[in-house]
Short mmCIF file of C-alpha atoms and ligand atoms in Angstrom, two decimals:
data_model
loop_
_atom_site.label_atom_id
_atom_site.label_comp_id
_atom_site.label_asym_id
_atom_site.label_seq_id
_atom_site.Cartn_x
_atom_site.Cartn_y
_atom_site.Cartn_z
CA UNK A 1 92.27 86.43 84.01
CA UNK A 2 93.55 88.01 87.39
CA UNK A 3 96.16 90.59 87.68
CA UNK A 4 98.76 90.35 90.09
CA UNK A 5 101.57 92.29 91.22
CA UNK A 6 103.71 88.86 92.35
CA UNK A 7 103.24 85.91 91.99
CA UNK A 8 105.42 83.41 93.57
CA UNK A 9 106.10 79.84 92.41
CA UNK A 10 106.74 77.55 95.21
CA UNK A 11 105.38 77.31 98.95
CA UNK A 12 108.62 76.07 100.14
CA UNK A 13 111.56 78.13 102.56
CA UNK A 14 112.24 79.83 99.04
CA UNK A 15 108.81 81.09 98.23
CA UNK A 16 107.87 81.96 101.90
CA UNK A 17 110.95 84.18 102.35
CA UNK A 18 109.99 85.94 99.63
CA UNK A 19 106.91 86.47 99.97
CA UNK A 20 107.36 87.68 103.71
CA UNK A 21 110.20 90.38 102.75
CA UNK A 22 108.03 91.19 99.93
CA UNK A 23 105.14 92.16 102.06
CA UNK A 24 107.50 94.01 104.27
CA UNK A 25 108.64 95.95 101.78
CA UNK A 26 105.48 97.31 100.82
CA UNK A 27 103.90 95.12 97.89
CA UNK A 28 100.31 94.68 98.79
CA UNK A 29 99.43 91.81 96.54
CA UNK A 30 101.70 88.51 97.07
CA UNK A 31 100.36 85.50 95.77
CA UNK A 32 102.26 82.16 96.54
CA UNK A 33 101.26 78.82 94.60
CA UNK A 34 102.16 75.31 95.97
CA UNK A 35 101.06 72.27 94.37
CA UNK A 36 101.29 70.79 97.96
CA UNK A 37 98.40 70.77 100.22
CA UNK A 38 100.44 72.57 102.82
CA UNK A 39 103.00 74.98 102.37
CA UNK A 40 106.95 74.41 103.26
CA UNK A 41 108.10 72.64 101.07
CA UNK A 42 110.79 69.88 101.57
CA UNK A 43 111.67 71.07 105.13
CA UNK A 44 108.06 69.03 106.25
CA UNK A 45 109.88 65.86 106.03
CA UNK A 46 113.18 67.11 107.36
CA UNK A 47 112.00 66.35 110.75
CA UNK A 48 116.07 65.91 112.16
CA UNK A 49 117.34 69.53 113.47
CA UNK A 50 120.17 71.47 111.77
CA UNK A 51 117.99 74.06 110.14
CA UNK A 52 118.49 78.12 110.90
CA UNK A 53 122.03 78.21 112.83
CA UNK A 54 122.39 81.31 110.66
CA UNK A 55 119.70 83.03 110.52
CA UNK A 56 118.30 82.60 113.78
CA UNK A 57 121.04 81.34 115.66
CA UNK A 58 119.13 78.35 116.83
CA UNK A 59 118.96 74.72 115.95
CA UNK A 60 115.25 74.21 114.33
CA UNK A 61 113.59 71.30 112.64
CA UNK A 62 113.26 71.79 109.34
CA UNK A 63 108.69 71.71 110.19
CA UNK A 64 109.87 74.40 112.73
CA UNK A 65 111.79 76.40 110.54
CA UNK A 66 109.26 76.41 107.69
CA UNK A 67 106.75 77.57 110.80
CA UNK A 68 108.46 80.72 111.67
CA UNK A 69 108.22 81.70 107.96
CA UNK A 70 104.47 80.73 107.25
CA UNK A 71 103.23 82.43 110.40
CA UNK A 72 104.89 85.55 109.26
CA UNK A 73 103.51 85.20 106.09
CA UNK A 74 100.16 84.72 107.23
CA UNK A 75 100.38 87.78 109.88
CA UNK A 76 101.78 90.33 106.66
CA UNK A 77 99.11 89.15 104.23
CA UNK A 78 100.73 87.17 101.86
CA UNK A 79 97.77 84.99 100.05
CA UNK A 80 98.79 81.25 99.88
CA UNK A 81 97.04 79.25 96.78
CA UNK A 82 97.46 75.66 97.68
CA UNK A 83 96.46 72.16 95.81
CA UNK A 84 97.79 74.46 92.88
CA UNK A 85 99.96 73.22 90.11
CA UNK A 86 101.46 76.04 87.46
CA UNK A 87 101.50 74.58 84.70
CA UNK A 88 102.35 77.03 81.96
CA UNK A 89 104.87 80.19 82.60
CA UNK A 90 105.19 82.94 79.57
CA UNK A 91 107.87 85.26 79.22
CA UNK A 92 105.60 88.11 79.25
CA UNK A 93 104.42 86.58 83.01
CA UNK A 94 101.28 84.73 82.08
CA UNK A 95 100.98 81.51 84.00
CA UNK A 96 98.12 79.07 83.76
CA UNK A 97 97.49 77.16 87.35
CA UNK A 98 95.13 73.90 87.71
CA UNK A 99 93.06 72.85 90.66
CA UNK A 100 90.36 70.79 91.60
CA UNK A 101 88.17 74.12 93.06
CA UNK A 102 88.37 76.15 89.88
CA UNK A 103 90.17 74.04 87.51
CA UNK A 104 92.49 76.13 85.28
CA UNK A 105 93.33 79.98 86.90
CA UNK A 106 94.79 81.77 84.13
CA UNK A 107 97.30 84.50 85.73
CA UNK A 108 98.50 88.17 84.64
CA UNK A 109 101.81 89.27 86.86
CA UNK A 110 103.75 91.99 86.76
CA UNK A 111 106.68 90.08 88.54
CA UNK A 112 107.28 86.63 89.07
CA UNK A 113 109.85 85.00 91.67
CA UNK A 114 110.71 81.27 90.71
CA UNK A 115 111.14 78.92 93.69
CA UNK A 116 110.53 75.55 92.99
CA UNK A 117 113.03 73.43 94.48
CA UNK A 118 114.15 70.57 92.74
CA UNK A 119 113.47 66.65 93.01
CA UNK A 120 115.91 64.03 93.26
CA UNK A 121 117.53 61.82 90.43
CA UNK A 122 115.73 58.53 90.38
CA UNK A 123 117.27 55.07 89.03
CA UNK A 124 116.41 56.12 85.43
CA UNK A 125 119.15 58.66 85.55
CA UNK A 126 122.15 56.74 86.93
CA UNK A 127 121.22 53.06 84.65
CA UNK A 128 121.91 50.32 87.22
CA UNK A 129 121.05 47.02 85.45
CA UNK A 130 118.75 44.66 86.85
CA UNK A 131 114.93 44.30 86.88
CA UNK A 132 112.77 46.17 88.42
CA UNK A 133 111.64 44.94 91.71
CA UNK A 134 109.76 47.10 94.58
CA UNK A 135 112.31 48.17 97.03
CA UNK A 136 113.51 50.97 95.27
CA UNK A 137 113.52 54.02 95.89
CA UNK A 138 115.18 57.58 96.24
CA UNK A 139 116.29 58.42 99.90
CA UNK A 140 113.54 61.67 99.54
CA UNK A 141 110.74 59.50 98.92
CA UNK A 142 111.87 57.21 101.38
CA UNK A 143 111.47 60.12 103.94
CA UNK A 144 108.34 61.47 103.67
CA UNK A 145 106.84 57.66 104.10
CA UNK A 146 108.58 57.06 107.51
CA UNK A 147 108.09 61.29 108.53
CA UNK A 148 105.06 62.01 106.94
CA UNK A 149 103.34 58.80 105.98
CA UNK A 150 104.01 56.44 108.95
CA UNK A 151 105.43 53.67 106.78
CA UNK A 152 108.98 51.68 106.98
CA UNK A 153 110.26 51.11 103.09
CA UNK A 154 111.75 48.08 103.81
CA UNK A 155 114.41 46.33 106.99
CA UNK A 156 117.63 45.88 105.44
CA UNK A 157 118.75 48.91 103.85
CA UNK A 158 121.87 49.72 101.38
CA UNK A 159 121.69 53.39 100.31
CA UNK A 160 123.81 54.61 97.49
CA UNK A 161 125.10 58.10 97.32
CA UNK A 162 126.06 59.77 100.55
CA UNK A 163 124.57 63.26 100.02
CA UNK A 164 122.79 64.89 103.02
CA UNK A 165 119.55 62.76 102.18
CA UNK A 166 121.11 59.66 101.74
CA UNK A 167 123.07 60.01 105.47
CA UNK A 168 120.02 61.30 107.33
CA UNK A 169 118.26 58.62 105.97
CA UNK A 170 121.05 55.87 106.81
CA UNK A 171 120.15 57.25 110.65
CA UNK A 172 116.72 57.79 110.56
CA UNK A 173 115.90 54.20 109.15
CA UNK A 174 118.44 52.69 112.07
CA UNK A 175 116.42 54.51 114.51
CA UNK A 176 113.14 53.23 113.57
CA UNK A 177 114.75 49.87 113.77
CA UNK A 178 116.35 49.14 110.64
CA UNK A 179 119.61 47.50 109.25
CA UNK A 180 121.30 49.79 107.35
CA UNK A 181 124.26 47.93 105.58
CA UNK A 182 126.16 50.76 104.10
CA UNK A 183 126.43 53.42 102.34
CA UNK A 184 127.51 53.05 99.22
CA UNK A 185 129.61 56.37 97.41
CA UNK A 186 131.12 56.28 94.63
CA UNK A 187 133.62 58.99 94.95
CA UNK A 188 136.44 59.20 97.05
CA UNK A 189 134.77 61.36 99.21
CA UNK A 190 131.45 62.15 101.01
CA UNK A 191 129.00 64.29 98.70
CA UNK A 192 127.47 65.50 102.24
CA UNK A 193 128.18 67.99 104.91
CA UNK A 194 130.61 66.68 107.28
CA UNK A 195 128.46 66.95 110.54
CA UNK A 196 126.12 64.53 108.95
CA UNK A 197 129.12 61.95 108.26
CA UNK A 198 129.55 62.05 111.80
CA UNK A 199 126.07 62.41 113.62
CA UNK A 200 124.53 59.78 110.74
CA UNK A 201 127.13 57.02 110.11
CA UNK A 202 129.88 57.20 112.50
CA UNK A 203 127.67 57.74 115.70
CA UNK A 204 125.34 54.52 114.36
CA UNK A 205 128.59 52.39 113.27
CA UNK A 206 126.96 52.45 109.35
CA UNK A 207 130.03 51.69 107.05
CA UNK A 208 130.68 54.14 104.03
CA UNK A 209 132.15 53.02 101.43
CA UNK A 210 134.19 55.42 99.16
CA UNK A 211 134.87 54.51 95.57
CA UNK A 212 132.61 52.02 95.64
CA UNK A 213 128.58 51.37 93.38
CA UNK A 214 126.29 49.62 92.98
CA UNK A 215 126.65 47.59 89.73
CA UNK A 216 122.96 45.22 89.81
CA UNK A 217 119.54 44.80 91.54
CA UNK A 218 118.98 41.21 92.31
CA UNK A 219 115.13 40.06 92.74
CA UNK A 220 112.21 40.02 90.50
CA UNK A 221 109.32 41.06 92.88
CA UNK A 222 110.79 42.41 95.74
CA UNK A 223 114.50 43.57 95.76
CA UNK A 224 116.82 41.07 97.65
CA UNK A 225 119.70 42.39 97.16
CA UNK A 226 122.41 44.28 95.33
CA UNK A 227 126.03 43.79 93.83
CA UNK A 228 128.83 46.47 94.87
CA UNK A 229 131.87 46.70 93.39
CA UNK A 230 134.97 49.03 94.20
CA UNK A 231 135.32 51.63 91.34
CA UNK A 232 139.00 52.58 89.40
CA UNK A 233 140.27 56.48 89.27
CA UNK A 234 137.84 56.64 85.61
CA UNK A 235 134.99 55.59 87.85
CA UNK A 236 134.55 52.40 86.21
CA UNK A 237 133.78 49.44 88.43
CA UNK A 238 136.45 46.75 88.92
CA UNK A 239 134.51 43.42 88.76
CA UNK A 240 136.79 41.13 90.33
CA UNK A 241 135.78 43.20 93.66
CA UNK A 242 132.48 42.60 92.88
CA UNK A 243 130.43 41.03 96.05
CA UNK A 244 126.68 40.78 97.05
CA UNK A 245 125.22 42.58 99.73
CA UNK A 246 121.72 41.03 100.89
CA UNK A 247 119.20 43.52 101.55
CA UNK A 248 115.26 44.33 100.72
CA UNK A 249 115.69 47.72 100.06
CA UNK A 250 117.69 50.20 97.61
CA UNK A 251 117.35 54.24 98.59
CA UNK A 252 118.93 56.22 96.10
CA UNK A 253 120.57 59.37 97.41
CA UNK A 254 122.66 60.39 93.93
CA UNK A 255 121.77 63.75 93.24
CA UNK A 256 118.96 66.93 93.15
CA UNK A 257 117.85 68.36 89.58
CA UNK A 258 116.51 71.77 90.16
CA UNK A 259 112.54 71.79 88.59
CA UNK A 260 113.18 73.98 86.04
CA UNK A 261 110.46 72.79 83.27
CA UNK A 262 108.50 76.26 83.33
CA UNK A 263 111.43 78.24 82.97
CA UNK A 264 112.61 75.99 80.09
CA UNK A 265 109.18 76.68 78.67
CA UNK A 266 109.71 80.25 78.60
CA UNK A 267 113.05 80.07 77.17
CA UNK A 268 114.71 81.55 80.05
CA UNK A 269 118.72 80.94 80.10
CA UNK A 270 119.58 78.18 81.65
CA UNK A 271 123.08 77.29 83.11
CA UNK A 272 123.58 73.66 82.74
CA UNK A 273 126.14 73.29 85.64
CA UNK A 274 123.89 74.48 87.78
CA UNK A 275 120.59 73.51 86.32
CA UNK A 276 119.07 76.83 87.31
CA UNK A 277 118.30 80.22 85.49
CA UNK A 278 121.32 82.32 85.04
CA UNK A 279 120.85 85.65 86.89
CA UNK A 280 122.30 88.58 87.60
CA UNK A 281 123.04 90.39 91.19
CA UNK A 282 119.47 91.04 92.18
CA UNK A 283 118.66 86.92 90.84
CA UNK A 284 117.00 88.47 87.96
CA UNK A 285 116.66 85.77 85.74
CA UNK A 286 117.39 86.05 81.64
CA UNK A 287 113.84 87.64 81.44
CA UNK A 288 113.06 91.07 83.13
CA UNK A 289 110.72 90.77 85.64
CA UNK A 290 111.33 87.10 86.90
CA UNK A 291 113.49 86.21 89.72
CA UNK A 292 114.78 83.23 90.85
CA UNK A 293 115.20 81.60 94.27
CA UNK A 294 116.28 78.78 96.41
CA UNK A 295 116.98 75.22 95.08
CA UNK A 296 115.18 75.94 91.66
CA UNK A 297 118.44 78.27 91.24
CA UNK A 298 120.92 76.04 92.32
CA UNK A 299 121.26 72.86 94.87
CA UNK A 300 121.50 74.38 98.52
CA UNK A 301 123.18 72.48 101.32
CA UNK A 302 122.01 75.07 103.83
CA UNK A 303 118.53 76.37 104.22
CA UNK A 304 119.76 79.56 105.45
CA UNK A 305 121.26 80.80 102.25
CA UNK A 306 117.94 79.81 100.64
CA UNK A 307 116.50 82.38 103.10
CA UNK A 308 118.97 85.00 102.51
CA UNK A 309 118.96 84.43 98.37
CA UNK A 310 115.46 84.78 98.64
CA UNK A 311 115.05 87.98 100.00
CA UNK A 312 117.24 89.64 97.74
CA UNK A 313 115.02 87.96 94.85
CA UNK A 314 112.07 90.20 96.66
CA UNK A 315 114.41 93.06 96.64
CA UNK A 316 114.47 92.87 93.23
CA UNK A 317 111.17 92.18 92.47
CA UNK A 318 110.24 95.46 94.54
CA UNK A 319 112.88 97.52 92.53
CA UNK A 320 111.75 96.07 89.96
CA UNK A 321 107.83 96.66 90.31
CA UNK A 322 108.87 100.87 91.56
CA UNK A 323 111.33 101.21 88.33
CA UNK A 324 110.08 98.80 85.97
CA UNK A 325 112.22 97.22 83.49
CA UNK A 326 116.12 98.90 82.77
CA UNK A 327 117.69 97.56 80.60
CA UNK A 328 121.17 96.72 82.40
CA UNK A 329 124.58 96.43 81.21
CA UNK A 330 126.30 93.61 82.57
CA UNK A 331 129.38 92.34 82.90
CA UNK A 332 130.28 88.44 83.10
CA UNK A 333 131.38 86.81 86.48
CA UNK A 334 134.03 83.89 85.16
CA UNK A 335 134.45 80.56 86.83
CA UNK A 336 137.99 79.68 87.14
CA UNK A 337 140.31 77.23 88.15
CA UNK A 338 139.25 74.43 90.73
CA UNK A 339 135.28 75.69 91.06
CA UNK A 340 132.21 74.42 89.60
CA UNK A 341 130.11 77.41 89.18
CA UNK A 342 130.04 80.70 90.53
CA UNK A 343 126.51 82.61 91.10
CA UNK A 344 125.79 85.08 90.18
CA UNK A 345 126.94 84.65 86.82
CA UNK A 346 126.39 88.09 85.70
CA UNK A 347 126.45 91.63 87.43
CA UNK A 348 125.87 94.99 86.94
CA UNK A 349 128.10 97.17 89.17
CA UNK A 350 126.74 100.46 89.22
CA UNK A 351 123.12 98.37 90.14
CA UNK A 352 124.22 96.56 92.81
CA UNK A 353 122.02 96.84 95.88
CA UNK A 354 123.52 97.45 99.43
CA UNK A 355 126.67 98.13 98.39
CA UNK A 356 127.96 94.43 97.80
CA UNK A 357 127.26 91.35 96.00
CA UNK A 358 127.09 87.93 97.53
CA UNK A 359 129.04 85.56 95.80
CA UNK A 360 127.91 81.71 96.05
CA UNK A 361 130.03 78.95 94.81
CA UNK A 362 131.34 75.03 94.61
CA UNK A 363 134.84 73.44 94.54
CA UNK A 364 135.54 70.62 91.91
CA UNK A 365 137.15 68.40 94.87
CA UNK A 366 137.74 68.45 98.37
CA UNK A 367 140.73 70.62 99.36
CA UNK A 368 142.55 70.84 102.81
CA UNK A 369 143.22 74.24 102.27
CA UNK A 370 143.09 76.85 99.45
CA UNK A 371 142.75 80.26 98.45
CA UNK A 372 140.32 81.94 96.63
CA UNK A 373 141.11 84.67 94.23
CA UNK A 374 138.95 87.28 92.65
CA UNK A 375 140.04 88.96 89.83
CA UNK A 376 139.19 91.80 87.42
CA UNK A 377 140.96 92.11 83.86
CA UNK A 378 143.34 94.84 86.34
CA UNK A 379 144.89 91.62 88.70
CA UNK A 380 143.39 90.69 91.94
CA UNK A 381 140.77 92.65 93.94
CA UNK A 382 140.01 90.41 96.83
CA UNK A 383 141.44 86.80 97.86
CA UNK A 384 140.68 85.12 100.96
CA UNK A 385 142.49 81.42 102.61
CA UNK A 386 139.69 78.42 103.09
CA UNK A 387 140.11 75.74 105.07
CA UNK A 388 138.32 72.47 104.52
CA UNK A 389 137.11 73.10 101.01
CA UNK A 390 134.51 70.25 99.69
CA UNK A 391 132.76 70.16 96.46
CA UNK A 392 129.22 69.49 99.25
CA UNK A 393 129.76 72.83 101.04
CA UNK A 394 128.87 75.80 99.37
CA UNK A 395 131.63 78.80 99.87
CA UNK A 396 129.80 82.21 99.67
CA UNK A 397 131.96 85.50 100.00
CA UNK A 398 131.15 89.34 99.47
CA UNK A 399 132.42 91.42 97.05
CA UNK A 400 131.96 95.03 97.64
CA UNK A 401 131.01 97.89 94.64
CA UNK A 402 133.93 99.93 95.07
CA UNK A 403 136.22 96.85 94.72
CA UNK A 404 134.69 95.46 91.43
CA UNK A 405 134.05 99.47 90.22
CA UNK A 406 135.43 100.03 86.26
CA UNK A 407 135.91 96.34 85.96
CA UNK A 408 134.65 94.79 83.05
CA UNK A 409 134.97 90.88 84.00
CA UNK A 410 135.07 89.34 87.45
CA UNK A 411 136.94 85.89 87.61
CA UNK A 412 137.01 83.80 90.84
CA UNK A 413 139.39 80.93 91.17
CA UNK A 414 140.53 78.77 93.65
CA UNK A 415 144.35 77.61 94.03
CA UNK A 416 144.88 74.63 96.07
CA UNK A 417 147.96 74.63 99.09
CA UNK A 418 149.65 72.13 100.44
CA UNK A 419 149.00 69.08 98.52
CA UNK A 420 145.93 67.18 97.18
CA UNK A 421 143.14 65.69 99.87
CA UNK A 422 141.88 62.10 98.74
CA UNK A 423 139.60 61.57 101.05
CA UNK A 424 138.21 64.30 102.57
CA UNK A 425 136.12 63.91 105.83
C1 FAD B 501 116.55 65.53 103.09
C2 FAD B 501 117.03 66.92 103.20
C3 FAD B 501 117.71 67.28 104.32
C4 FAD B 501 118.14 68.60 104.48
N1 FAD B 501 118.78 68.94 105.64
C5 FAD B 501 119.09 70.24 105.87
C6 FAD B 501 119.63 70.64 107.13
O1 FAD B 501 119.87 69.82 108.01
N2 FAD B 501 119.87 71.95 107.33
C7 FAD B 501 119.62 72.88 106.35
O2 FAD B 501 119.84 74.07 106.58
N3 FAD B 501 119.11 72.51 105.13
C8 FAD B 501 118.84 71.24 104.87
N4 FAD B 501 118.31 70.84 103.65
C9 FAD B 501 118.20 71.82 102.55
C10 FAD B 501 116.92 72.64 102.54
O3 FAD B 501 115.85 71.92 103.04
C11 FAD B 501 116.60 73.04 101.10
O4 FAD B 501 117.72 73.71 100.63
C12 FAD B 501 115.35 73.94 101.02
O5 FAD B 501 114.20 73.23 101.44
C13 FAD B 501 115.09 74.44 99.58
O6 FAD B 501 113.98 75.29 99.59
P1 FAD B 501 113.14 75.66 98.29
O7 FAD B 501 112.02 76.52 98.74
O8 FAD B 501 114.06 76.17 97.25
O9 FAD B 501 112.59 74.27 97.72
P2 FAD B 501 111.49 73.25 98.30
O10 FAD B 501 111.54 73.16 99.76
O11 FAD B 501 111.69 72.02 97.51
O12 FAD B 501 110.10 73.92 97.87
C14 FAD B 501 109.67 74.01 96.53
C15 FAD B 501 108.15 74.05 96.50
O13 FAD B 501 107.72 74.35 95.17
C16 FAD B 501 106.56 73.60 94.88
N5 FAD B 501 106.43 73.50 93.42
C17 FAD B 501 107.36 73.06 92.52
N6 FAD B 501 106.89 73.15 91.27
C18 FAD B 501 105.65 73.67 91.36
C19 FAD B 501 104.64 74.00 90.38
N7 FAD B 501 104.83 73.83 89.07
N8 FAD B 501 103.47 74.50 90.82
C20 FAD B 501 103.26 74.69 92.16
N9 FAD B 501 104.16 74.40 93.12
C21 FAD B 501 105.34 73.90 92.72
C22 FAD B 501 106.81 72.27 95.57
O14 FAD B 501 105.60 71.61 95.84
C23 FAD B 501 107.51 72.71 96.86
O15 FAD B 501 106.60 72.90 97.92
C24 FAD B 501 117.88 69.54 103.47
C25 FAD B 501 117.20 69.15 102.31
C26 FAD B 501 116.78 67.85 102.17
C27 FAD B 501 116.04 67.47 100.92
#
């Protein structure tokens, strides 16, 4: 059995960040397991740029961005165990890893920072009828063949869902020479950030169409092509709309489930909006001494808030390691009118580091403009207008201690003006 001081779970943006502001501050022994045989997670096969406007005020490949973080790493210390798969997490920080050098690692650590990622819904999840020809697959997978791999899934491309994925993809296939039909989306909206509406399907002429699915696979060995149909307000399809699209390939682009299966097994909470560990202001998870990070926490549009979440994980895994465990009061951070979630969902005022809490959260719908309200049992402490609101853009805002000080609930809601947006590009 070793001993460690931290172990991190993931090799990804998540992980990395950690582990590098870990090092800085001062813990000596930072272990990072990847099951991958290279670390960086997703961001190897994000090979389009867009990644670090934030935090380094450049535009970076995602292969770039993950550089900046593993060269760091590598200069501070941190020890990266790769070809690793954990396995088994306990709530008293055991973990059992496998490999092919030393088969199972059994693990002792006196903190743990969770950091995943998550992996993308598959056909399974969404039930489209039809059999089950090749041709199919999710836009992720789809990715790392033509980035990583050097093969083309298929020539004549539908792609259904139009998160990020799904509209890189629509441009990346079209550059390697590929028809893509359309994109298929069954809201009445775009599930992805704006920019990529634009630079992915408008610049290549790909059609999107809103309120529309897919409703069957046609083909037995290969796929050759699939039925849309236009969907009504309950999101049912209308059939008479039905039509068939030819194609030879499906990518499914419908949604990210954050890998949470080891902190299931150790019976940490689990919000199931978000799919992630609830936490409180220093992402300590339901269990003292494990933290939370990244995309295993909740779905990130923007690698940059991965970054930033994750090195307040390491914060308080450092607090956490020169205190030990406290056992915190905390009071609950409600989710109000017109969001999804709010993170963190808990907080403890008096423990809050720096001074102020960073606030991450998701609209319901797309909004042309609104304005957020936060509110403690007393009336409103903060509110702020927001332009452009969209259920695929994350909002983040701080909250300062002195303004939530003596409160004993925090609500945040958002209150739509001037009418509701449809269709929101
Ligand atoms: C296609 C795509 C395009 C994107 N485009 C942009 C963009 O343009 N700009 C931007 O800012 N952001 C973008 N993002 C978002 C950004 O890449 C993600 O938010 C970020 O990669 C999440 O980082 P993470 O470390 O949480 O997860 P990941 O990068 O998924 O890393 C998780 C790591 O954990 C490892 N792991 C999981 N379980 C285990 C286990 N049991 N044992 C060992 N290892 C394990 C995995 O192998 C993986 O390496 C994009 C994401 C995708 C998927």
């Amino acid at each position: 059995m070793q001993n460690r001081e931290l172990v991190i779970i993931g090799g990804g943006p998540a992980g990395l960040s950690a582990a590098v502001e870990a090092r800085k501050l001062g813990i000596k022994d930072v272990l990072v397991i990847d099951r991958e045989s290279e670390p960086g997670g997703i961001l190897k096969q994000c090979i389009h740029t867009g990644f670090g406007l934030h935090i380094f005020n450049e535009e970076l490949t995602g292969p770039e961005y993950a550089e900046r973080f593993i060269e760091e790493a590598e200069r501070l210390g941190v020890e990266i165990m790769l070809d690793t798969m954990v396995l088994e997490l306990t709530a008293d920080r055991r973990l059992v890893a496998i490999n092919s050098r030393e088969g199972l690692v059994e693990i002792k650590a006196k903190t743990v920072i969770l950091a995943m990622g998550c992996r993308e819904r598959t056909r399974g999840a969404i039930n489209i009828p039809g059999f089950r020809p090749a041709g199919v697959f999710t836009a992720g997978t789809a990715q790392r063949f033509v980035n990583i791999e050097g093969y083309m899934p298929g020539r004549k491309i539908v792609i259904l869902g139009s998160g990020d994925i799904g509209l890189i993809m629509a441009r990346r296939l079209t550059l390697e020479g590929a028809e893509v039909q359309c994109v298929v989306e069954i809201m009445p909206y775009s599930n992805g950030l704006i920019r990529n509406v634009v630079q992915c399907l408008e610049d290549y002429d790909i059609p999107l169409l809103l309120k529309h699915t897919v409703v069957n696979i046609h083909g037995r060995k290969r796929v050759e092509g699939v039925t849309i149909a236009e969907v009504d307000d309950d999101m049912k399809p209308v059939m008479e709309t039905a039509r068939f699209v030819s194609c030879d390939t499906l990518l499914l682009s419908v949604g990210l489930i954050p890998e949470n299966e080891l902190s299931r097994m150790t019976n940490i909470e689990i919000d199931e909006v978000t799919g992630g560990p609830v936490v409180n202001q220093r992402l300590e998870t339901s269990l003292p001494g494990i933290f939370a990070c990244g995309n295993v926490l909740h779905v990130h549009d923007l690698v940059d808030y991965v970054t930033q979440e994750a090195v307040l994980a390491a914060r308080g895994a450092a607090l956490y390691l020169a205190s030990g465990s406290k056992k915190y009061e905390h009071i609950p951070v409600v989710t109000g009118d017109n969001l999804r979630y709010v993170l963190p969902q808990r907080i403890n005022v008096d423990a809050v580091l720096e001074g102020k809490v960073n606030f991450f959260m998701r609209s319901v719908r797309p909004m042309a403009k609104a304005e957020l309200f936060i509110e403690s049992e007393w009336g409103v402490i903060k509110s702020r207008t927001l332009r452009h609101v969209r259920p695929s853009e994350m909002i983040s805002i701080q909250v300062s201690r002195d303004e939530m000080i003596g409160s004993e609930i925090i609500k945040f809601r958002l209150q739509e003006e001037g009418g509701r947006v449809e269709h929101g590009n």
